[in-house]
XYZ file of C-alpha atoms in Angstrom:
309
model
C 91.996 -30.213 32.668
C 94.238 -33.114 33.646
C 96.208 -35.302 31.234
C 97.396 -38.817 31.967
C 98.821 -41.711 29.957
C 97.271 -45.064 30.869
C 97.025 -48.618 29.580
C 93.463 -49.540 28.563
C 92.530 -52.658 30.547
C 90.297 -54.037 27.797
C 92.306 -53.329 24.661
C 95.756 -53.298 26.353
C 96.560 -50.246 24.235
C 98.172 -47.078 25.564
C 95.872 -44.062 25.767
C 96.073 -40.398 26.639
C 93.147 -39.602 28.947
C 92.082 -35.983 29.408
C 89.816 -35.404 32.406
C 87.735 -32.244 32.219
C 87.104 -29.826 35.078
C 83.557 -28.841 36.032
C 84.065 -25.490 34.332
C 85.084 -27.169 31.058
C 82.746 -28.534 28.421
C 83.046 -30.268 25.069
C 81.978 -28.368 21.967
C 79.685 -30.590 19.889
C 80.620 -28.633 16.762
C 84.341 -29.169 17.255
C 83.781 -32.829 18.158
C 81.811 -33.399 14.944
C 84.530 -31.678 12.964
C 87.213 -33.860 14.526
C 85.188 -37.023 13.835
C 84.682 -36.027 10.207
C 88.150 -34.599 9.632
C 89.727 -37.920 8.692
C 93.311 -36.612 8.868
C 95.991 -38.889 10.252
C 97.828 -35.916 11.753
C 95.010 -35.470 14.332
C 94.518 -38.369 16.728
C 91.073 -39.969 16.961
C 89.150 -38.993 20.095
C 86.590 -40.976 22.089
C 84.299 -39.099 24.458
C 83.176 -40.566 27.775
C 80.388 -38.164 28.717
C 79.514 -39.851 31.999
C 83.029 -39.555 33.385
C 83.838 -36.292 31.581
C 86.869 -37.798 29.868
C 88.395 -37.689 26.400
C 90.465 -40.668 25.267
C 93.096 -40.782 22.515
C 94.773 -43.961 21.245
C 98.533 -43.300 21.431
C 99.749 -46.893 21.308
C 103.123 -47.172 19.580
C 103.713 -43.413 19.633
C 106.409 -41.519 21.505
C 106.479 -37.911 22.679
C 108.345 -35.367 20.586
C 110.174 -34.145 23.689
C 111.361 -37.659 24.520
C 112.371 -38.341 20.928
C 114.462 -35.174 20.714
C 116.158 -35.974 24.021
C 117.079 -39.549 23.043
C 117.901 -39.375 19.336
C 120.196 -37.592 16.945
C 118.024 -35.602 14.552
C 118.491 -36.116 10.827
C 117.540 -33.737 8.022
C 114.623 -36.043 7.216
C 113.340 -35.991 10.793
C 113.621 -32.193 11.040
C 111.852 -31.748 7.711
C 109.050 -34.061 8.798
C 108.622 -32.106 12.037
C 108.478 -28.802 10.173
C 105.873 -30.122 7.754
C 103.789 -31.646 10.544
C 103.666 -28.425 12.559
C 102.786 -26.419 9.461
C 100.098 -28.931 8.447
C 98.229 -28.897 11.730
C 98.247 -25.089 11.930
C 97.015 -24.770 8.342
C 94.309 -27.336 9.009
C 92.970 -25.371 11.988
C 93.196 -22.097 10.088
C 91.209 -23.547 7.169
C 88.147 -24.021 9.402
C 88.726 -20.887 11.506
C 89.600 -22.773 14.709
C 92.461 -21.271 16.792
C 95.455 -23.585 17.098
C 95.231 -23.208 20.889
C 92.867 -26.199 20.774
C 95.838 -28.339 19.747
C 98.192 -29.495 22.520
C 101.580 -28.077 21.513
C 103.428 -29.161 24.640
C 106.322 -31.432 23.460
C 105.164 -34.018 26.008
C 101.850 -34.345 24.151
C 102.966 -33.877 20.548
C 103.523 -37.471 19.475
C 105.553 -39.248 16.816
C 105.270 -42.441 14.822
C 108.184 -44.776 14.159
C 108.639 -42.926 10.832
C 109.098 -39.576 12.630
C 105.661 -38.373 11.543
C 103.918 -36.028 13.977
C 100.513 -36.725 15.505
C 98.621 -34.015 17.396
C 95.956 -34.012 20.101
C 93.031 -31.721 19.284
C 90.907 -30.986 22.374
C 87.334 -30.049 21.288
C 86.503 -27.761 24.199
C 83.997 -24.953 24.224
C 86.716 -22.589 25.460
C 90.426 -22.541 24.770
C 91.384 -20.649 27.932
C 92.909 -23.671 29.670
C 94.714 -24.928 26.551
C 97.245 -22.135 26.073
C 100.193 -24.112 27.397
C 102.672 -23.739 24.569
C 103.055 -22.138 21.176
C 104.244 -23.179 17.712
C 107.385 -21.113 18.234
C 108.220 -22.972 21.442
C 107.766 -26.242 19.590
C 109.997 -25.094 16.733
C 112.494 -23.809 19.264
C 112.756 -27.246 20.851
C 113.746 -29.066 17.668
C 116.476 -26.558 16.825
C 117.849 -25.954 20.335
C 121.478 -27.036 20.317
C 121.359 -27.306 24.127
C 118.607 -29.951 24.049
C 118.873 -31.565 20.605
C 121.686 -33.455 18.922
C 122.099 -33.472 15.155
C 123.226 -36.452 13.113
C 125.035 -34.512 10.369
C 126.387 -31.028 9.681
C 123.518 -30.603 7.200
C 120.995 -31.276 9.975
C 122.747 -28.803 12.273
C 122.658 -26.171 9.522
C 118.917 -26.717 8.967
C 118.407 -26.368 12.726
C 120.288 -23.061 12.637
C 117.979 -21.752 9.911
C 114.954 -22.860 11.940
C 116.351 -20.963 14.926
C 116.747 -17.851 12.767
C 113.129 -18.193 11.650
C 111.969 -18.470 15.275
C 113.809 -15.258 16.193
C 112.242 -13.375 13.291
C 108.760 -14.543 14.294
C 108.983 -13.714 18.003
C 107.117 -10.414 17.719
C 104.230 -11.846 15.717
C 103.977 -15.474 14.626
C 102.353 -16.187 11.260
C 101.333 -19.653 10.097
C 101.594 -18.368 6.500
C 105.207 -17.396 7.151
C 105.842 -20.920 8.431
C 104.271 -22.391 5.295
C 106.578 -20.265 3.127
C 109.578 -21.295 5.243
C 108.664 -24.991 4.931
C 108.316 -24.613 1.167
C 111.703 -22.907 0.893
C 113.542 -25.366 3.150
C 111.815 -28.663 2.342
C 110.265 -28.122 -1.077
C 106.855 -28.957 0.378
C 103.607 -27.155 -0.381
C 101.190 -27.089 2.560
C 97.810 -26.010 1.223
C 95.265 -23.875 3.065
C 93.432 -26.980 4.278
C 96.545 -28.546 5.726
C 97.364 -30.985 2.921
C 101.095 -31.377 2.330
C 102.343 -32.307 -1.106
C 105.865 -33.655 -1.572
C 107.224 -33.089 -5.108
C 108.302 -36.299 -6.847
C 111.808 -34.937 -7.197
C 112.174 -34.036 -3.532
C 115.424 -35.557 -2.182
C 113.730 -36.505 1.100
C 112.179 -39.487 -0.669
C 111.622 -41.450 2.531
C 109.041 -38.877 3.576
C 107.031 -39.003 0.370
C 103.538 -40.393 0.540
C 104.301 -42.420 -2.559
C 102.662 -45.624 -3.676
C 104.394 -48.685 -2.200
C 102.269 -51.534 -3.467
C 99.671 -51.647 -0.682
C 96.124 -52.042 -1.967
C 92.611 -52.602 -0.729
C 90.763 -54.845 -3.193
C 86.974 -55.037 -3.505
C 86.266 -58.693 -4.244
C 82.939 -58.315 -6.106
C 84.323 -55.889 -8.722
C 88.086 -56.599 -8.468
C 88.706 -52.866 -8.033
C 91.938 -52.000 -6.216
C 92.505 -48.848 -4.148
C 96.010 -47.660 -3.089
C 96.650 -47.391 0.656
C 99.158 -44.572 1.236
C 101.031 -44.514 4.531
C 99.322 -42.711 7.415
C 96.289 -41.376 5.556
C 92.829 -42.034 7.025
C 90.552 -43.160 4.187
C 86.769 -43.364 4.468
C 84.806 -46.171 2.832
C 81.168 -45.769 1.844
C 78.710 -44.683 -0.831
C 79.108 -40.937 -0.245
C 81.088 -38.527 -2.408
C 83.152 -37.570 0.662
C 84.662 -41.083 0.801
C 88.123 -41.773 -0.648
C 87.015 -45.359 -1.382
C 83.510 -45.201 -2.837
C 81.517 -48.425 -2.673
C 78.860 -47.886 -5.318
C 76.023 -50.222 -6.365
C 75.702 -51.717 -2.897
C 72.588 -50.776 -0.918
C 73.863 -52.367 2.292
C 76.829 -49.975 2.552
C 76.245 -46.718 4.449
C 77.082 -43.285 3.065
C 80.142 -43.230 5.360
C 80.564 -46.796 6.575
C 84.101 -47.351 7.899
C 87.675 -46.044 7.832
C 91.071 -47.589 7.143
C 94.547 -46.275 7.852
C 97.802 -47.985 6.929
C 100.602 -47.769 9.475
C 103.685 -49.636 8.318
C 102.953 -53.274 7.560
C 99.413 -53.330 8.923
C 96.111 -51.605 8.268
C 93.811 -50.216 10.985
C 90.094 -50.678 10.349
C 87.158 -49.248 12.291
C 83.412 -48.875 11.789
C 81.981 -45.352 12.152
C 78.427 -46.309 13.109
C 77.171 -47.958 9.920
C 73.687 -49.441 9.667
C 74.658 -52.928 8.511
C 78.004 -53.222 10.238
C 81.612 -54.098 9.504
C 82.759 -57.669 10.111
C 86.175 -59.297 10.463
C 86.381 -63.108 10.544
C 82.611 -63.231 10.950
C 82.562 -60.919 13.992
C 80.797 -57.567 13.795
C 82.874 -54.670 15.094
C 81.530 -52.210 17.594
C 81.474 -48.566 16.543
C 85.025 -47.101 16.705
C 86.514 -50.478 17.664
C 89.854 -50.722 15.875
C 91.351 -53.911 14.496
C 94.780 -54.466 12.942
C 94.880 -56.274 9.604
C 97.929 -57.794 7.952
C 98.347 -58.362 4.238
C 95.950 -61.083 3.076
C 93.312 -60.428 5.737
C 89.783 -59.586 4.667
C 86.772 -57.754 6.067
C 83.234 -56.980 4.961
C 81.091 -53.861 4.815
C 77.614 -55.401 4.963
C 77.915 -58.001 2.155
C 80.835 -56.323 0.356
C 84.145 -58.093 1.020
C 87.553 -56.390 0.823
C 91.047 -57.883 1.001
C 94.205 -56.116 2.207
C 97.069 -56.682 -0.242
C 100.656 -55.836 0.669
C 103.765 -55.658 -1.518
Protein backbone atom coordinates (compact mmCIF):
# COMPACT_ATOMS: atom_id res chain seq x y z
CA UNK A 1 0.00 0.00 0.00
CA UNK A 2 1.39 3.37 -1.06
CA UNK A 3 0.20 6.75 0.22
CA UNK A 4 0.63 10.03 -1.61
CA UNK A 5 -0.75 13.56 -1.29
CA UNK A 6 -1.80 15.07 -4.62
CA UNK A 7 -3.79 17.97 -6.02
CA UNK A 8 -6.93 16.81 -7.86
CA UNK A 9 -6.73 18.27 -11.38
CA UNK A 10 -10.50 18.62 -11.71
CA UNK A 11 -11.51 19.93 -8.30
CA UNK A 12 -8.14 21.57 -7.44
CA UNK A 13 -8.54 20.12 -3.95
CA UNK A 14 -5.79 18.31 -2.06
CA UNK A 15 -6.29 14.56 -1.69
CA UNK A 16 -4.61 11.64 0.01
CA UNK A 17 -4.42 8.80 -2.53
CA UNK A 18 -3.83 5.25 -1.30
CA UNK A 19 -2.77 2.82 -4.02
CA UNK A 20 -3.39 -0.83 -3.21
CA UNK A 21 -1.01 -3.70 -3.90
CA UNK A 22 -2.17 -6.76 -5.83
CA UNK A 23 -2.35 -8.70 -2.59
CA UNK A 24 -4.64 -6.09 -1.01
CA UNK A 25 -8.38 -5.83 -1.45
CA UNK A 26 -11.18 -3.58 -0.24
CA UNK A 27 -13.72 -5.02 2.17
CA UNK A 28 -17.22 -4.19 0.91
CA UNK A 29 -18.57 -4.49 4.46
CA UNK A 30 -16.09 -1.99 5.86
CA UNK A 31 -16.63 0.34 2.89
CA UNK A 32 -20.40 0.32 3.46
CA UNK A 33 -19.86 1.00 7.13
CA UNK A 34 -17.58 3.94 6.37
CA UNK A 35 -20.09 5.37 3.87
CA UNK A 36 -22.92 5.07 6.39
CA UNK A 37 -20.93 6.12 9.44
CA UNK A 38 -21.50 9.84 8.95
CA UNK A 39 -18.90 10.89 11.54
CA UNK A 40 -16.79 13.95 10.84
CA UNK A 41 -13.82 12.38 12.63
CA UNK A 42 -13.44 9.82 9.79
CA UNK A 43 -12.61 11.28 6.39
CA UNK A 44 -14.89 10.45 3.45
CA UNK A 45 -13.42 7.88 1.06
CA UNK A 46 -13.91 7.49 -2.69
CA UNK A 47 -13.03 4.17 -4.29
CA UNK A 48 -11.53 3.94 -7.77
CA UNK A 49 -11.90 0.22 -8.47
CA UNK A 50 -10.34 0.32 -11.92
CA UNK A 51 -7.10 1.86 -10.69
CA UNK A 52 -7.20 0.18 -7.27
CA UNK A 53 -7.05 3.50 -5.45
CA UNK A 54 -8.75 5.06 -2.44
CA UNK A 55 -9.09 8.85 -2.35
CA UNK A 56 -9.64 11.08 0.69
CA UNK A 57 -10.37 14.81 0.54
CA UNK A 58 -7.81 16.47 2.84
CA UNK A 59 -8.04 20.01 1.50
CA UNK A 60 -7.40 22.59 4.22
CA UNK A 61 -6.10 19.99 6.68
CA UNK A 62 -2.59 19.70 8.10
CA UNK A 63 -0.78 16.67 9.50
CA UNK A 64 -0.64 16.24 13.26
CA UNK A 65 3.12 15.69 13.06
CA UNK A 66 3.61 18.95 11.17
CA UNK A 67 1.32 20.85 13.52
CA UNK A 68 3.18 19.65 16.61
CA UNK A 69 6.52 20.56 15.05
CA UNK A 70 5.46 24.10 14.08
CA UNK A 71 3.17 25.25 16.89
CA UNK A 72 3.16 25.72 20.62
CA UNK A 73 0.51 23.41 22.05
CA UNK A 74 -2.17 24.89 24.28
CA UNK A 75 -4.30 23.08 26.85
CA UNK A 76 -7.23 23.34 24.43
CA UNK A 77 -5.26 21.77 21.58
CA UNK A 78 -3.98 18.92 23.78
CA UNK A 79 -7.47 18.25 25.11
CA UNK A 80 -8.89 18.17 21.59
CA UNK A 81 -6.20 15.70 20.51
CA UNK A 82 -6.91 13.44 23.48
CA UNK A 83 -10.64 13.46 22.78
CA UNK A 84 -10.13 12.82 19.07
CA UNK A 85 -7.89 9.80 19.63
CA UNK A 86 -10.29 8.39 22.21
CA UNK A 87 -13.29 8.99 19.92
CA UNK A 88 -11.90 7.15 16.92
CA UNK A 89 -10.81 4.15 19.01
CA UNK A 90 -14.21 3.95 20.71
CA UNK A 91 -15.95 4.22 17.36
CA UNK A 92 -14.01 1.26 15.95
CA UNK A 93 -14.53 -0.75 19.12
CA UNK A 94 -18.29 -0.16 18.99
CA UNK A 95 -18.55 -2.07 15.69
CA UNK A 96 -15.84 -4.63 16.53
CA UNK A 97 -13.33 -3.34 13.96
CA UNK A 98 -9.66 -3.28 15.11
CA UNK A 99 -8.19 0.22 15.21
CA UNK A 100 -5.34 -1.02 12.99
CA UNK A 101 -7.57 -0.05 10.05
CA UNK A 102 -7.09 3.58 11.05
CA UNK A 103 -3.84 5.27 9.97
CA UNK A 104 -2.23 6.37 13.24
CA UNK A 105 1.00 7.63 11.70
CA UNK A 106 1.29 11.36 12.68
CA UNK A 107 1.91 12.14 9.01
CA UNK A 108 -1.58 10.85 8.15
CA UNK A 109 -3.54 11.92 11.23
CA UNK A 110 -4.89 15.28 10.11
CA UNK A 111 -6.13 18.43 11.81
CA UNK A 112 -8.59 21.18 11.03
CA UNK A 113 -7.91 24.86 11.66
CA UNK A 114 -9.73 24.41 15.01
CA UNK A 115 -7.27 21.68 16.09
CA UNK A 116 -9.87 18.95 15.59
CA UNK A 117 -8.50 15.57 14.51
CA UNK A 118 -9.55 13.78 11.33
CA UNK A 119 -8.58 10.15 10.72
CA UNK A 120 -8.12 8.00 7.62
CA UNK A 121 -9.95 4.67 7.86
CA UNK A 122 -8.69 2.18 5.25
CA UNK A 123 -11.43 -0.42 4.51
CA UNK A 124 -9.16 -3.32 3.61
CA UNK A 125 -9.97 -6.98 3.86
CA UNK A 126 -6.82 -7.49 5.94
CA UNK A 127 -5.11 -5.20 8.40
CA UNK A 128 -1.66 -6.79 8.08
CA UNK A 129 -0.15 -3.92 6.10
CA UNK A 130 -1.75 -1.20 8.26
CA UNK A 131 0.08 -1.79 11.54
CA UNK A 132 2.38 1.20 11.18
CA UNK A 133 1.80 2.98 14.47
CA UNK A 134 -0.17 2.68 17.67
CA UNK A 135 -2.34 4.94 19.83
CA UNK A 136 0.44 5.07 22.41
CA UNK A 137 2.94 6.31 19.83
CA UNK A 138 0.46 9.00 18.82
CA UNK A 139 -0.10 10.03 22.44
CA UNK A 140 3.64 9.95 22.99
CA UNK A 141 4.17 12.44 20.18
CA UNK A 142 1.90 15.13 21.61
CA UNK A 143 3.51 14.96 25.05
CA UNK A 144 7.15 14.54 24.00
CA UNK A 145 9.06 17.52 25.35
CA UNK A 146 11.82 16.84 22.81
CA UNK A 147 9.47 17.30 19.84
CA UNK A 148 6.61 19.46 21.15
CA UNK A 149 6.56 22.95 22.61
CA UNK A 150 3.94 24.02 25.12
CA UNK A 151 2.33 27.44 25.26
CA UNK A 152 1.80 27.59 29.04
CA UNK A 153 2.93 25.81 32.20
CA UNK A 154 -0.58 24.33 32.41
CA UNK A 155 -0.14 22.77 28.96
CA UNK A 156 3.26 21.38 29.93
CA UNK A 157 1.75 19.87 33.08
CA UNK A 158 -1.06 18.21 31.08
CA UNK A 159 1.59 16.83 28.71
CA UNK A 160 3.45 15.38 31.69
CA UNK A 161 0.30 13.59 32.86
CA UNK A 162 -0.24 12.23 29.34
CA UNK A 163 3.34 10.93 29.37
CA UNK A 164 2.68 9.21 32.70
CA UNK A 165 -0.42 7.59 31.23
CA UNK A 166 1.58 6.34 28.23
CA UNK A 167 4.16 4.72 30.52
CA UNK A 168 1.46 2.96 32.53
CA UNK A 169 -0.15 1.60 29.35
CA UNK A 170 3.01 0.29 27.69
CA UNK A 171 2.48 -3.32 28.76
CA UNK A 172 -1.13 -3.47 27.59
CA UNK A 173 -2.99 -0.56 26.02
CA UNK A 174 -6.70 -0.23 26.78
CA UNK A 175 -9.04 2.12 24.94
CA UNK A 176 -11.32 2.05 28.02
CA UNK A 177 -8.42 3.28 30.14
CA UNK A 178 -7.91 6.12 27.67
CA UNK A 179 -11.60 7.02 27.88
CA UNK A 180 -11.35 7.19 31.68
CA UNK A 181 -8.19 9.30 31.42
CA UNK A 182 -9.87 11.71 28.98
CA UNK A 183 -12.86 12.02 31.31
CA UNK A 184 -10.62 12.74 34.30
CA UNK A 185 -8.39 15.25 32.50
CA UNK A 186 -10.84 16.98 30.15
CA UNK A 187 -14.25 16.39 31.71
CA UNK A 188 -15.39 14.72 28.49
CA UNK A 189 -17.48 11.57 28.23
CA UNK A 190 -16.67 9.46 25.17
CA UNK A 191 -19.46 6.92 24.77
CA UNK A 192 -19.07 3.36 23.50
CA UNK A 193 -19.99 4.44 19.97
CA UNK A 194 -17.40 7.18 19.87
CA UNK A 195 -19.64 10.17 20.62
CA UNK A 196 -17.94 12.80 22.78
CA UNK A 197 -20.04 15.00 25.01
CA UNK A 198 -18.60 18.22 26.43
CA UNK A 199 -20.35 19.34 29.65
CA UNK A 200 -21.80 22.85 29.44
CA UNK A 201 -19.63 23.93 32.34
CA UNK A 202 -16.40 22.65 30.82
CA UNK A 203 -13.79 25.45 30.88
CA UNK A 204 -12.54 24.49 27.42
CA UNK A 205 -15.54 26.28 25.93
CA UNK A 206 -13.91 26.80 22.54
CA UNK A 207 -14.04 23.05 21.99
CA UNK A 208 -17.72 22.66 22.79
CA UNK A 209 -20.02 21.65 19.99
CA UNK A 210 -22.42 24.35 21.12
CA UNK A 211 -25.03 26.12 19.06
CA UNK A 212 -23.60 29.21 17.33
CA UNK A 213 -26.54 30.45 15.31
CA UNK A 214 -26.00 28.41 12.14
CA UNK A 215 -29.20 26.91 10.77
CA UNK A 216 -30.51 25.02 7.79
CA UNK A 217 -34.04 26.21 6.99
CA UNK A 218 -36.59 24.20 5.02
CA UNK A 219 -38.47 26.79 2.97
CA UNK A 220 -41.79 24.94 2.53
CA UNK A 221 -42.37 24.43 6.27
CA UNK A 222 -40.09 27.14 7.75
CA UNK A 223 -38.48 24.50 9.97
CA UNK A 224 -34.95 25.33 11.12
CA UNK A 225 -32.27 22.76 11.98
CA UNK A 226 -29.07 23.67 13.92
CA UNK A 227 -25.76 23.03 12.14
CA UNK A 228 -23.13 22.18 14.77
CA UNK A 229 -19.48 22.53 13.81
CA UNK A 230 -17.88 19.50 12.17
CA UNK A 231 -20.79 17.07 12.43
CA UNK A 232 -21.91 15.23 9.28
CA UNK A 233 -25.71 15.38 9.12
CA UNK A 234 -27.82 13.26 6.78
CA UNK A 235 -30.92 14.65 5.10
CA UNK A 236 -33.76 12.41 3.96
CA UNK A 237 -37.01 10.69 4.89
CA UNK A 238 -35.42 7.88 6.91
CA UNK A 239 -35.30 7.63 10.69
CA UNK A 240 -31.49 7.44 10.49
CA UNK A 241 -31.32 11.03 9.20
CA UNK A 242 -30.52 13.92 11.56
CA UNK A 243 -32.61 16.22 9.33
CA UNK A 244 -35.78 14.35 8.41
CA UNK A 245 -37.64 15.66 5.37
CA UNK A 246 -41.12 14.24 5.86
CA UNK A 247 -44.18 14.62 3.61
CA UNK A 248 -42.10 14.85 0.46
CA UNK A 249 -42.23 11.86 -1.90
CA UNK A 250 -39.40 13.16 -4.08
CA UNK A 251 -36.84 12.98 -1.25
CA UNK A 252 -34.96 9.69 -0.85
CA UNK A 253 -34.68 7.80 2.43
CA UNK A 254 -31.08 9.06 2.72
CA UNK A 255 -30.77 11.83 0.15
CA UNK A 256 -27.77 14.06 0.94
CA UNK A 257 -25.36 15.16 3.67
CA UNK A 258 -24.22 18.50 5.04
CA UNK A 259 -21.27 19.37 7.25
CA UNK A 260 -20.43 22.82 8.59
CA UNK A 261 -16.76 23.75 8.68
CA UNK A 262 -16.24 27.26 9.98
CA UNK A 263 -18.14 29.83 7.94
CA UNK A 264 -19.24 27.50 5.16
CA UNK A 265 -21.31 24.36 4.77
CA UNK A 266 -20.28 21.34 2.66
CA UNK A 267 -23.11 19.65 0.77
CA UNK A 268 -23.04 16.39 -1.18
CA UNK A 269 -25.59 14.00 -2.69
CA UNK A 270 -25.31 10.34 -1.65
CA UNK A 271 -26.95 8.79 -4.71
CA UNK A 272 -30.53 10.02 -4.40
CA UNK A 273 -33.18 9.18 -6.99
CA UNK A 274 -34.32 12.72 -7.77
CA UNK A 275 -31.07 14.55 -7.18
CA UNK A 276 -29.67 17.51 -5.29
CA UNK A 277 -29.38 20.84 -7.10
CA UNK A 278 -27.46 24.04 -6.40
CA UNK A 279 -28.20 27.11 -8.54
CA UNK A 280 -30.18 24.90 -10.90
CA UNK A 281 -27.33 22.42 -11.45
CA UNK A 282 -27.73 18.81 -10.35
CA UNK A 283 -24.79 17.49 -8.34
CA UNK A 284 -23.10 14.24 -9.18
CA UNK A 285 -23.05 11.60 -6.46
CA UNK A 286 -20.44 12.51 -3.79
CA UNK A 287 -19.63 15.81 -5.52
CA UNK A 288 -19.05 18.35 -2.76
CA UNK A 289 -19.97 22.01 -2.95
CA UNK A 290 -19.23 24.80 -0.46
CA UNK A 291 -22.16 26.99 0.59
CA UNK A 292 -21.95 30.32 2.37
CA UNK A 293 -24.67 31.81 4.54
CA UNK A 294 -27.65 32.77 2.37
CA UNK A 295 -27.05 30.14 -0.30
CA UNK A 296 -29.78 27.63 -1.07
CA UNK A 297 -30.08 24.13 -2.50
CA UNK A 298 -32.86 21.69 -3.30
CA UNK A 299 -33.50 18.03 -2.57
CA UNK A 300 -35.85 17.15 -5.43
CA UNK A 301 -38.44 19.96 -5.06
CA UNK A 302 -37.65 20.76 -1.41
CA UNK A 303 -35.58 23.94 -1.04
CA UNK A 304 -33.28 24.66 1.91
CA UNK A 305 -31.40 27.84 2.83
CA UNK A 306 -28.16 28.06 4.83
CA UNK A 307 -28.45 30.71 7.55
CA UNK A 308 -25.39 31.97 9.43
CA UNK A 309 -25.15 34.13 12.55
